[in-house]
Tab-separated table of N, CA and C in Angstrom:
chain	number	residue	atom	x	y	z
A	642	MET	N	42.273	69.830	78.000
A	642	MET	CA	41.814	70.633	79.115
A	642	MET	C	41.259	71.975	78.648
A	643	SER	N	41.457	72.327	77.385
A	643	SER	CA	40.993	73.644	76.931
A	643	SER	C	39.482	73.793	77.056
A	644	ALA	N	38.725	72.714	76.841
A	644	ALA	CA	37.269	72.801	76.993
A	644	ALA	C	36.901	73.062	78.444
A	645	VAL	N	37.606	72.430	79.371
A	645	VAL	CA	37.340	72.678	80.786
A	645	VAL	C	37.701	74.122	81.109
A	646	ALA	N	38.836	74.590	80.624
A	646	ALA	CA	39.286	75.955	80.912
A	646	ALA	C	38.287	76.996	80.423
A	647	SER	N	37.622	76.738	79.315
A	647	SER	CA	36.685	77.719	78.779
A	647	SER	C	35.304	77.639	79.422
A	648	HIS	N	35.074	76.661	80.277
A	648	HIS	CA	33.760	76.463	80.880
A	648	HIS	C	33.755	76.569	82.397
A	649	HIS	N	34.744	77.232	82.981
A	649	HIS	CA	34.741	77.340	84.437
A	649	HIS	C	35.217	78.708	84.891
A	650	THR	N	34.917	79.011	86.139
A	650	THR	CA	35.439	80.199	86.794
A	650	THR	C	36.004	79.756	88.140
A	651	SER	N	37.060	80.385	88.588
A	651	SER	CA	37.661	80.017	89.871
A	651	SER	C	36.928	80.721	91.005
A	652	THR	N	36.523	79.962	91.995
A	652	THR	CA	35.843	80.496	93.169
A	652	THR	C	36.346	79.747	94.389
A	653	PHE	N	36.972	80.452	95.315
A	653	PHE	CA	37.477	79.854	96.545
A	653	PHE	C	38.348	78.631	96.269
A	654	GLY	N	39.096	78.656	95.184
A	654	GLY	CA	39.979	77.538	94.868
A	654	GLY	C	39.368	76.482	93.982
A	655	CYS	N	38.049	76.400	93.913
A	655	CYS	CA	37.384	75.438	93.028
A	655	CYS	C	37.287	76.036	91.625
A	656	TRP	N	37.172	75.166	90.651
A	656	TRP	CA	36.848	75.590	89.296
A	656	TRP	C	35.371	75.278	89.100
A	657	ILE	N	34.534	76.294	89.198
A	657	ILE	CA	33.082	76.121	89.105
A	657	ILE	C	32.672	76.032	87.637
A	658	TRP	N	32.008	74.951	87.292
A	658	TRP	CA	31.551	74.688	85.924
A	658	TRP	C	30.503	75.709	85.521
A	659	LEU	N	30.667	76.323	84.353
A	659	LEU	CA	29.729	77.320	83.857
A	659	LEU	C	28.832	76.775	82.753
A	660	GLY	N	29.034	75.526	82.379
A	660	GLY	CA	28.201	74.898	81.355
A	660	GLY	C	26.946	74.313	81.966
A	661	GLY	N	26.450	73.246	81.363
A	661	GLY	CA	25.227	72.612	81.841
A	661	GLY	C	25.382	72.011	83.228
A	662	ILE	N	24.333	72.165	84.044
A	662	ILE	CA	24.300	71.624	85.399
A	662	ILE	C	23.010	70.818	85.551
A	663	GLU	N	23.096	69.621	86.127
A	663	GLU	CA	21.894	68.825	86.391
A	663	GLU	C	20.986	69.570	87.359
A	664	SER	N	19.714	69.615	87.065
A	664	SER	CA	18.783	70.301	87.964
A	664	SER	C	18.504	69.489	89.222
A	665	ASP	N	18.704	68.188	89.163
A	665	ASP	CA	18.370	67.352	90.318
A	665	ASP	C	19.572	66.988	91.183
A	666	GLY	N	20.777	67.368	90.803
A	666	GLY	CA	21.917	66.976	91.615
A	666	GLY	C	23.038	67.994	91.671
A	667	GLY	N	23.013	68.954	90.762
A	667	GLY	CA	24.033	69.989	90.767
A	667	GLY	C	25.347	69.595	90.126
A	668	TYR	N	25.397	68.418	89.503
A	668	TYR	CA	26.625	67.985	88.839
A	668	TYR	C	26.691	68.566	87.428
A	669	SER	N	27.903	68.836	86.978
A	669	SER	CA	28.111	69.404	85.650
A	669	SER	C	27.868	68.354	84.575
A	670	ARG	N	27.519	68.818	83.394
A	670	ARG	CA	27.346	67.960	82.232
A	670	ARG	C	28.132	68.551	81.078
A	671	PHE	N	28.813	67.686	80.342
A	671	PHE	CA	29.667	68.098	79.239
A	671	PHE	C	29.463	67.119	78.099
A	672	HIS	N	29.444	67.637	76.864
A	672	HIS	CA	29.339	66.756	75.707
A	672	HIS	C	30.712	66.622	75.063
A	673	SER	N	31.245	65.420	75.114
A	673	SER	CA	32.534	65.108	74.502
A	673	SER	C	32.269	64.385	73.190
A	674	GLU	N	32.994	64.745	72.137
A	674	GLU	CA	32.795	64.066	70.854
A	674	GLU	C	33.151	62.587	70.951
A	675	THR	N	34.097	62.237	71.820
A	675	THR	CA	34.508	60.840	71.931
A	675	THR	C	33.735	60.065	72.988
A	676	LEU	N	33.273	60.724	74.040
A	676	LEU	CA	32.621	60.032	75.159
A	676	LEU	C	31.125	60.286	75.259
A	677	GLY	N	30.589	61.212	74.444
A	677	GLY	CA	29.177	61.567	74.539
A	677	GLY	C	28.946	62.482	75.730
A	678	VAL	N	27.747	62.443	76.309
A	678	VAL	CA	27.435	63.280	77.470
A	678	VAL	C	28.067	62.624	78.700
A	679	ILE	N	28.843	63.401	79.408
A	679	ILE	CA	29.592	62.903	80.554
A	679	ILE	C	29.591	63.981	81.638
A	680	ALA	N	29.680	63.571	82.878
A	680	ALA	CA	29.797	64.546	83.970
A	680	ALA	C	31.088	65.330	83.775
A	681	GLY	N	31.020	66.632	83.951
A	681	GLY	CA	32.182	67.483	83.738
A	681	GLY	C	33.358	67.112	84.616
A	682	HIS	N	33.094	66.686	85.864
A	682	HIS	CA	34.194	66.314	86.742
A	682	HIS	C	34.861	65.016	86.284
A	683	HIS	N	34.096	64.101	85.690
A	683	HIS	CA	34.693	62.894	85.114
A	683	HIS	C	35.587	63.286	83.940
A	684	TRP	N	35.039	64.118	83.052
A	684	TRP	CA	35.796	64.519	81.871
A	684	TRP	C	37.070	65.255	82.269
A	685	SER	N	36.985	66.126	83.249
A	685	SER	CA	38.146	66.886	83.699
A	685	SER	C	39.248	65.965	84.218
A	686	LEU	N	38.877	64.977	85.023
A	686	LEU	CA	39.877	64.066	85.576
A	686	LEU	C	40.478	63.183	84.485
A	687	ILE	N	39.658	62.721	83.555
A	687	ILE	CA	40.151	61.922	82.426
A	687	ILE	C	41.109	62.758	81.579
A	688	ALA	N	40.734	64.005	81.290
A	688	ALA	CA	41.582	64.879	80.479
A	688	ALA	C	42.917	65.165	81.168
A	689	ALA	N	42.893	65.276	82.492
A	689	ALA	CA	44.111	65.602	83.234
A	689	ALA	C	45.008	64.392	83.473
A	690	ARG	N	44.394	63.226	83.702
A	690	ARG	CA	45.193	62.071	84.149
A	690	ARG	C	45.066	60.826	83.292
A	691	GLY	N	44.161	60.825	82.340
A	691	GLY	CA	43.965	59.629	81.533
A	691	GLY	C	42.824	58.779	82.068
A	692	PRO	N	42.682	57.564	81.540
A	692	PRO	CA	41.569	56.696	81.936
A	692	PRO	C	41.506	56.481	83.454
A	693	LEU	N	40.287	56.379	83.949
A	693	LEU	CA	40.079	56.209	85.383
A	693	LEU	C	40.304	54.757	85.791
A	694	ALA	N	40.944	54.566	86.929
A	694	ALA	CA	41.166	53.220	87.460
A	694	ALA	C	39.921	52.688	88.153
A	695	LYS	N	39.086	53.597	88.676
A	695	LYS	CA	37.870	53.216	89.397
A	695	LYS	C	36.694	53.989	88.813
A	696	PRO	N	35.456	53.484	88.988
A	696	PRO	CA	34.313	54.026	88.248
A	696	PRO	C	33.721	55.342	88.738
A	697	VAL	N	34.010	55.772	89.956
A	697	VAL	CA	33.373	56.956	90.524
A	697	VAL	C	34.420	58.050	90.679
A	698	VAL	N	34.044	59.286	90.360
A	698	VAL	CA	34.927	60.425	90.619
A	698	VAL	C	34.392	61.145	91.844
A	699	ARG	N	35.233	61.213	92.865
A	699	ARG	CA	34.862	61.825	94.144
A	699	ARG	C	35.426	63.235	94.207
A	700	HIS	N	34.641	64.132	94.796
A	700	HIS	CA	35.073	65.516	94.999
A	700	HIS	C	35.702	65.642	96.384
A	701	ARG	N	36.998	65.875	96.446
A	701	ARG	CA	37.653	66.110	97.735
A	701	ARG	C	37.128	67.388	98.371
A	702	CYS	N	36.684	68.322	97.529
A	702	CYS	CA	36.205	69.620	97.996
A	702	CYS	C	34.710	69.614	98.322
A	703	ASP	N	33.986	68.576	97.928
A	703	ASP	CA	32.543	68.459	98.141
A	703	ASP	C	31.716	69.443	97.324
A	704	VAL	N	32.279	70.052	96.317
A	704	VAL	CA	31.534	70.975	95.447
A	704	VAL	C	31.190	70.218	94.172
A	705	ARG	N	29.931	69.878	94.026
A	705	ARG	CA	29.499	69.023	92.926
A	705	ARG	C	29.813	69.588	91.549
A	706	CYS	N	29.803	70.893	91.412
A	706	CYS	CA	30.048	71.488	90.092
A	706	CYS	C	31.508	71.914	89.918
A	707	SER	N	32.406	71.488	90.804
A	707	SER	CA	33.830	71.778	90.648
A	707	SER	C	34.443	70.793	89.659
A	708	VAL	N	35.279	71.315	88.774
A	708	VAL	CA	35.968	70.474	87.786
A	708	VAL	C	37.486	70.612	87.910
A	709	ARG	N	37.958	71.124	89.026
A	709	ARG	CA	39.402	71.270	89.227
A	709	ARG	C	40.016	69.889	89.477
A	710	PRO	N	40.917	69.428	88.596
A	710	PRO	CA	41.428	68.056	88.702
A	710	PRO	C	42.069	67.710	90.047
A	711	ASP	N	42.750	68.655	90.686
A	711	ASP	CA	43.377	68.302	91.960
A	711	ASP	C	42.380	68.296	93.126
A	712	HIS	N	41.115	68.585	92.845
A	712	HIS	CA	40.052	68.430	93.838
A	712	HIS	C	39.300	67.117	93.621
A	713	LEU	N	39.717	66.351	92.616
A	713	LEU	CA	39.015	65.135	92.219
A	713	LEU	C	39.898	63.909	92.383
A	714	VAL	N	39.273	62.790	92.724
A	714	VAL	CA	39.981	61.518	92.833
A	714	VAL	C	39.023	60.408	92.437
A	715	ASP	N	39.542	59.415	91.706
A	715	ASP	CA	38.649	58.312	91.361
A	715	ASP	C	38.541	57.371	92.549
A	716	GLY	N	37.439	56.645	92.595
A	716	GLY	CA	37.196	55.736	93.709
A	716	GLY	C	35.972	54.897	93.447
A	717	THR	N	35.402	54.402	94.513
A	717	THR	CA	34.203	53.562	94.424
A	717	THR	C	33.017	54.297	95.047
A	718	GLN	N	31.827	53.785	94.781
A	718	GLN	CA	30.638	54.384	95.388
A	718	GLN	C	30.696	54.249	96.906
A	719	ALA	N	31.210	53.123	97.404
A	719	ALA	CA	31.332	52.933	98.858
A	719	ALA	C	32.250	53.999	99.461
A	720	GLN	N	33.347	54.323	98.784
A	720	GLN	CA	34.240	55.380	99.274
A	720	GLN	C	33.542	56.732	99.246
A	721	ASN	N	32.753	56.973	98.208
A	721	ASN	CA	32.030	58.232	98.079
A	721	ASN	C	31.021	58.390	99.221
A	722	VAL	N	30.297	57.324	99.524
A	722	VAL	CA	29.328	57.347	100.622
A	722	VAL	C	30.053	57.545	101.956
A	723	ALA	N	31.187	56.880	102.123
A	723	ALA	CA	31.971	57.032	103.359
A	723	ALA	C	32.480	58.469	103.512
A	724	ASP	N	32.880	59.096	102.394
A	724	ASP	CA	33.313	60.502	102.432
A	724	ASP	C	32.200	61.376	102.998
A	725	THR	N	30.987	61.194	102.482
A	725	THR	CA	29.849	62.003	102.920
A	725	THR	C	29.527	61.742	104.389
A	726	ALA	N	29.590	60.491	104.801
A	726	ALA	CA	29.299	60.159	106.202
A	726	ALA	C	30.335	60.795	107.126
A	727	ARG	N	31.596	60.789	106.709
A	727	ARG	CA	32.673	61.328	107.539
A	727	ARG	C	32.623	62.855	107.608
A	728	ARG	N	32.385	63.508	106.463
A	728	ARG	CA	32.444	64.971	106.410
A	728	ARG	C	31.093	65.630	106.602
A	729	GLY	N	30.033	64.880	106.376
A	729	GLY	CA	28.696	65.457	106.455
A	729	GLY	C	28.290	66.055	105.124
A	730	PRO	N	26.998	66.184	104.882
A	730	PRO	CA	26.528	66.748	103.614
A	730	PRO	C	26.880	68.224	103.511
A	731	VAL	N	27.002	68.689	102.284
A	731	VAL	CA	27.311	70.092	102.020
A	731	VAL	C	26.018	70.818	101.695
A	732	ASP	N	25.896	72.039	102.177
A	732	ASP	CA	24.778	72.913	101.843
A	732	ASP	C	24.855	73.220	100.352
A	733	GLU	N	23.867	72.798	99.586
A	733	GLU	CA	23.901	72.974	98.132
A	733	GLU	C	23.142	74.221	97.669
A	734	LEU	N	23.126	75.268	98.474
A	734	LEU	CA	22.370	76.462	98.101
A	734	LEU	C	22.894	77.123	96.835
A	735	SER	N	24.202	77.161	96.676
A	735	SER	CA	24.768	77.779	95.485
A	735	SER	C	26.185	77.279	95.292
A	736	PRO	N	26.691	77.310	94.057
A	736	PRO	CA	28.083	76.917	93.835
A	736	PRO	C	29.057	77.750	94.661
A	737	GLN	N	28.782	79.042	94.811
A	737	GLN	CA	29.677	79.904	95.573
A	737	GLN	C	29.690	79.508	97.040
A	738	ARG	N	28.525	79.197	97.590
A	738	ARG	CA	28.440	78.781	98.999
A	738	ARG	C	29.176	77.477	99.217
A	739	THR	N	28.946	76.509	98.347
A	739	THR	CA	29.622	75.233	98.513
A	739	THR	C	31.119	75.377	98.282
A	740	ALA	N	31.517	76.273	97.400
A	740	ALA	CA	32.950	76.486	97.173
A	740	ALA	C	33.617	77.103	98.397
A	741	SER	N	32.922	77.986	99.102
A	741	SER	CA	33.523	78.570	100.302
A	741	SER	C	33.663	77.511	101.396
A	742	VAL	N	32.697	76.595	101.496
A	742	VAL	CA	32.803	75.475	102.432
A	742	VAL	C	33.970	74.587	102.021
A	743	ALA	N	34.082	74.339	100.725
A	743	ALA	CA	35.170	73.497	100.226
A	743	ALA	C	36.531	74.094	100.546
A	744	ALA	N	36.668	75.385	100.367
A	744	ALA	CA	37.954	76.033	100.651
A	744	ALA	C	38.351	75.809	102.106
A	745	ALA	N	37.390	75.919	102.994
A	745	ALA	CA	37.672	75.691	104.412
A	745	ALA	C	38.033	74.234	104.662
A	746	ARG	N	37.360	73.318	104.009
A	746	ARG	CA	37.622	71.891	104.217
A	746	ARG	C	38.968	71.476	103.630
A	747	LEU	N	39.409	72.119	102.570
A	747	LEU	CA	40.673	71.749	101.939
A	747	LEU	C	41.882	72.364	102.633
A	748	ARG	N	41.656	73.418	103.428
A	748	ARG	CA	42.769	74.037	104.164
A	748	ARG	C	43.320	73.060	105.187
A	749	PRO	N	44.640	72.982	105.294
A	749	PRO	CA	45.202	72.102	106.320
A	749	PRO	C	44.818	72.574	107.710
A	750	ALA	N	44.507	71.634	108.582
A	750	ALA	CA	44.252	71.967	109.980
A	750	ALA	C	45.588	72.353	110.617
A	751	PRO	N	45.560	73.179	111.650
A	751	PRO	CA	46.818	73.529	112.319
A	751	PRO	C	47.566	72.252	112.717
A	752	GLY	N	48.792	72.145	112.206
A	752	GLY	CA	49.603	70.972	112.499
A	752	GLY	C	49.202	69.737	111.703
A	753	GLY	N	48.227	69.886	110.787
A	753	GLY	CA	47.746	68.737	110.022
A	753	GLY	C	48.136	68.842	108.557
A	754	THR	N	47.546	67.970	107.772
A	754	THR	CA	47.810	67.966	106.349
A	754	THR	C	46.528	68.233	105.593
A	755	GLN	N	46.687	68.724	104.375
A	755	GLN	CA	45.522	68.995	103.524
A	755	GLN	C	44.920	67.681	103.083
A	756	ARG	N	43.578	67.614	103.072
A	756	ARG	CA	42.960	66.374	102.588
A	756	ARG	C	42.579	66.489	101.161
Protein backbone atom coordinates (compact mmCIF):
# COMPACT_ATOMS: atom_id res chain seq x y z
CA MET A 1 0.00 0.00 0.00
CA SER A 2 2.99 2.34 0.29
CA ALA A 3 2.85 3.16 -3.44
CA VAL A 4 -0.82 4.08 -3.11
CA ALA A 5 -0.08 6.16 0.00
CA SER A 6 2.58 8.16 -1.83
CA HIS A 7 0.33 8.86 -4.83
CA HIS A 8 -2.86 10.22 -3.28
CA THR A 9 -4.31 13.07 -1.30
CA SER A 10 -7.40 12.86 0.91
CA THR A 11 -10.34 14.95 -0.28
CA PHE A 12 -13.82 14.66 1.23
CA GLY A 13 -12.99 11.16 2.43
CA CYS A 14 -11.73 9.89 -0.94
CA TRP A 15 -8.10 9.19 -1.67
CA ILE A 16 -7.60 11.15 -4.90
CA TRP A 17 -4.91 9.65 -7.14
CA LEU A 18 -2.10 12.10 -7.90
CA GLY A 19 -0.34 9.93 -10.48
CA GLY A 20 -1.34 9.30 -14.08
CA ILE A 21 -4.99 9.82 -15.03
CA GLU A 22 -6.65 8.66 -18.27
CA SER A 23 -7.59 11.66 -20.37
CA ASP A 24 -10.68 9.94 -21.75
CA GLY A 25 -12.18 8.51 -18.57
CA GLY A 26 -10.59 10.02 -15.49
CA TYR A 27 -9.43 6.67 -14.10
CA SER A 28 -6.03 6.40 -12.44
CA ARG A 29 -3.15 4.51 -14.00
CA PHE A 30 -0.34 2.83 -12.08
CA HIS A 31 2.66 0.81 -13.21
CA SER A 32 3.20 -2.27 -11.07
CA GLU A 33 6.38 -4.30 -11.55
CA THR A 34 4.35 -7.50 -11.21
CA LEU A 35 1.11 -6.52 -12.99
CA GLY A 36 2.29 -3.95 -15.56
CA VAL A 37 0.05 -0.92 -16.21
CA ILE A 38 -3.10 -1.27 -14.14
CA ALA A 39 -5.90 1.02 -13.01
CA GLY A 40 -4.93 2.52 -9.66
CA HIS A 41 -8.22 1.52 -8.06
CA HIS A 42 -7.68 -2.10 -9.12
CA TRP A 43 -4.15 -2.06 -7.73
CA SER A 44 -5.31 -0.46 -4.48
CA LEU A 45 -8.00 -3.09 -3.89
CA ILE A 46 -5.61 -5.94 -4.77
CA ALA A 47 -2.96 -4.51 -2.43
CA ALA A 48 -5.49 -4.16 0.39
CA ARG A 49 -7.43 -7.41 0.02
CA GLY A 50 -5.58 -9.75 -2.30
CA PRO A 51 -6.72 -11.20 -5.64
CA LEU A 52 -10.09 -10.04 -6.91
CA ALA A 53 -12.99 -12.50 -6.96
CA LYS A 54 -14.70 -10.61 -9.80
CA PRO A 55 -13.22 -8.76 -12.80
CA VAL A 56 -14.51 -5.20 -12.28
CA VAL A 57 -13.66 -2.80 -9.46
CA ARG A 58 -16.63 -0.57 -8.66
CA HIS A 59 -16.39 2.78 -6.90
CA ARG A 60 -18.94 3.00 -4.08
CA CYS A 61 -18.12 6.72 -3.96
CA ASP A 62 -18.44 7.26 -7.75
CA VAL A 63 -15.09 9.10 -7.87
CA ARG A 64 -13.16 7.54 -10.73
CA CYS A 65 -9.76 8.66 -9.46
CA SER A 66 -10.37 7.51 -5.85
CA VAL A 67 -8.09 4.70 -4.67
CA ARG A 68 -9.39 4.38 -1.10
CA PRO A 69 -9.90 0.61 -0.60
CA ASP A 70 -13.02 0.93 1.54
CA HIS A 71 -14.64 2.94 -1.28
CA LEU A 72 -14.00 0.05 -3.69
CA VAL A 73 -15.68 -3.31 -4.23
CA ASP A 74 -15.14 -5.96 -6.86
CA GLY A 75 -18.07 -6.93 -9.04
CA THR A 76 -19.26 -7.39 -12.58
CA GLN A 77 -19.79 -4.94 -15.42
CA ALA A 78 -23.56 -5.51 -15.09
CA GLN A 79 -23.37 -4.47 -11.41
CA ASN A 80 -21.31 -1.42 -12.37
CA VAL A 81 -23.89 -0.36 -14.98
CA ALA A 82 -26.71 -0.96 -12.47
CA ASP A 83 -24.87 1.24 -9.92
CA THR A 84 -24.76 4.10 -12.43
CA ALA A 85 -28.41 3.65 -13.40
CA ARG A 86 -29.49 3.65 -9.75
CA ARG A 87 -27.35 6.59 -8.57
CA GLY A 88 -27.09 8.56 -11.78
CA PRO A 89 -23.91 9.78 -13.47
CA VAL A 90 -21.46 11.91 -11.53
CA ASP A 91 -20.37 15.35 -12.71
CA GLU A 92 -16.76 14.72 -13.79
CA LEU A 93 -15.66 18.37 -13.78
CA SER A 94 -12.88 17.79 -11.27
CA PRO A 95 -11.69 15.22 -8.74
CA GLN A 96 -12.55 17.64 -5.94
CA ARG A 97 -16.10 18.14 -7.24
CA THR A 98 -16.71 14.44 -7.64
CA ALA A 99 -15.21 13.78 -4.21
CA SER A 100 -17.62 16.23 -2.59
CA VAL A 101 -20.52 14.44 -4.32
CA ALA A 102 -19.08 11.13 -3.15
CA ALA A 103 -18.87 12.30 0.45
CA ALA A 104 -22.56 13.18 0.37
CA ARG A 105 -23.47 9.85 -1.24
CA LEU A 106 -21.46 7.83 1.30
CA ARG A 107 -23.01 9.58 4.32
CA PRO A 108 -25.74 7.50 5.93
CA ALA A 109 -29.24 8.80 5.31
CA PRO A 110 -31.13 9.75 8.47
CA GLY A 111 -32.16 6.44 9.98
CA GLY A 112 -30.36 4.57 7.18
CA THR A 113 -27.07 2.85 6.63
CA GLN A 114 -23.97 3.89 4.73
CA ARG A 115 -23.73 2.41 1.26
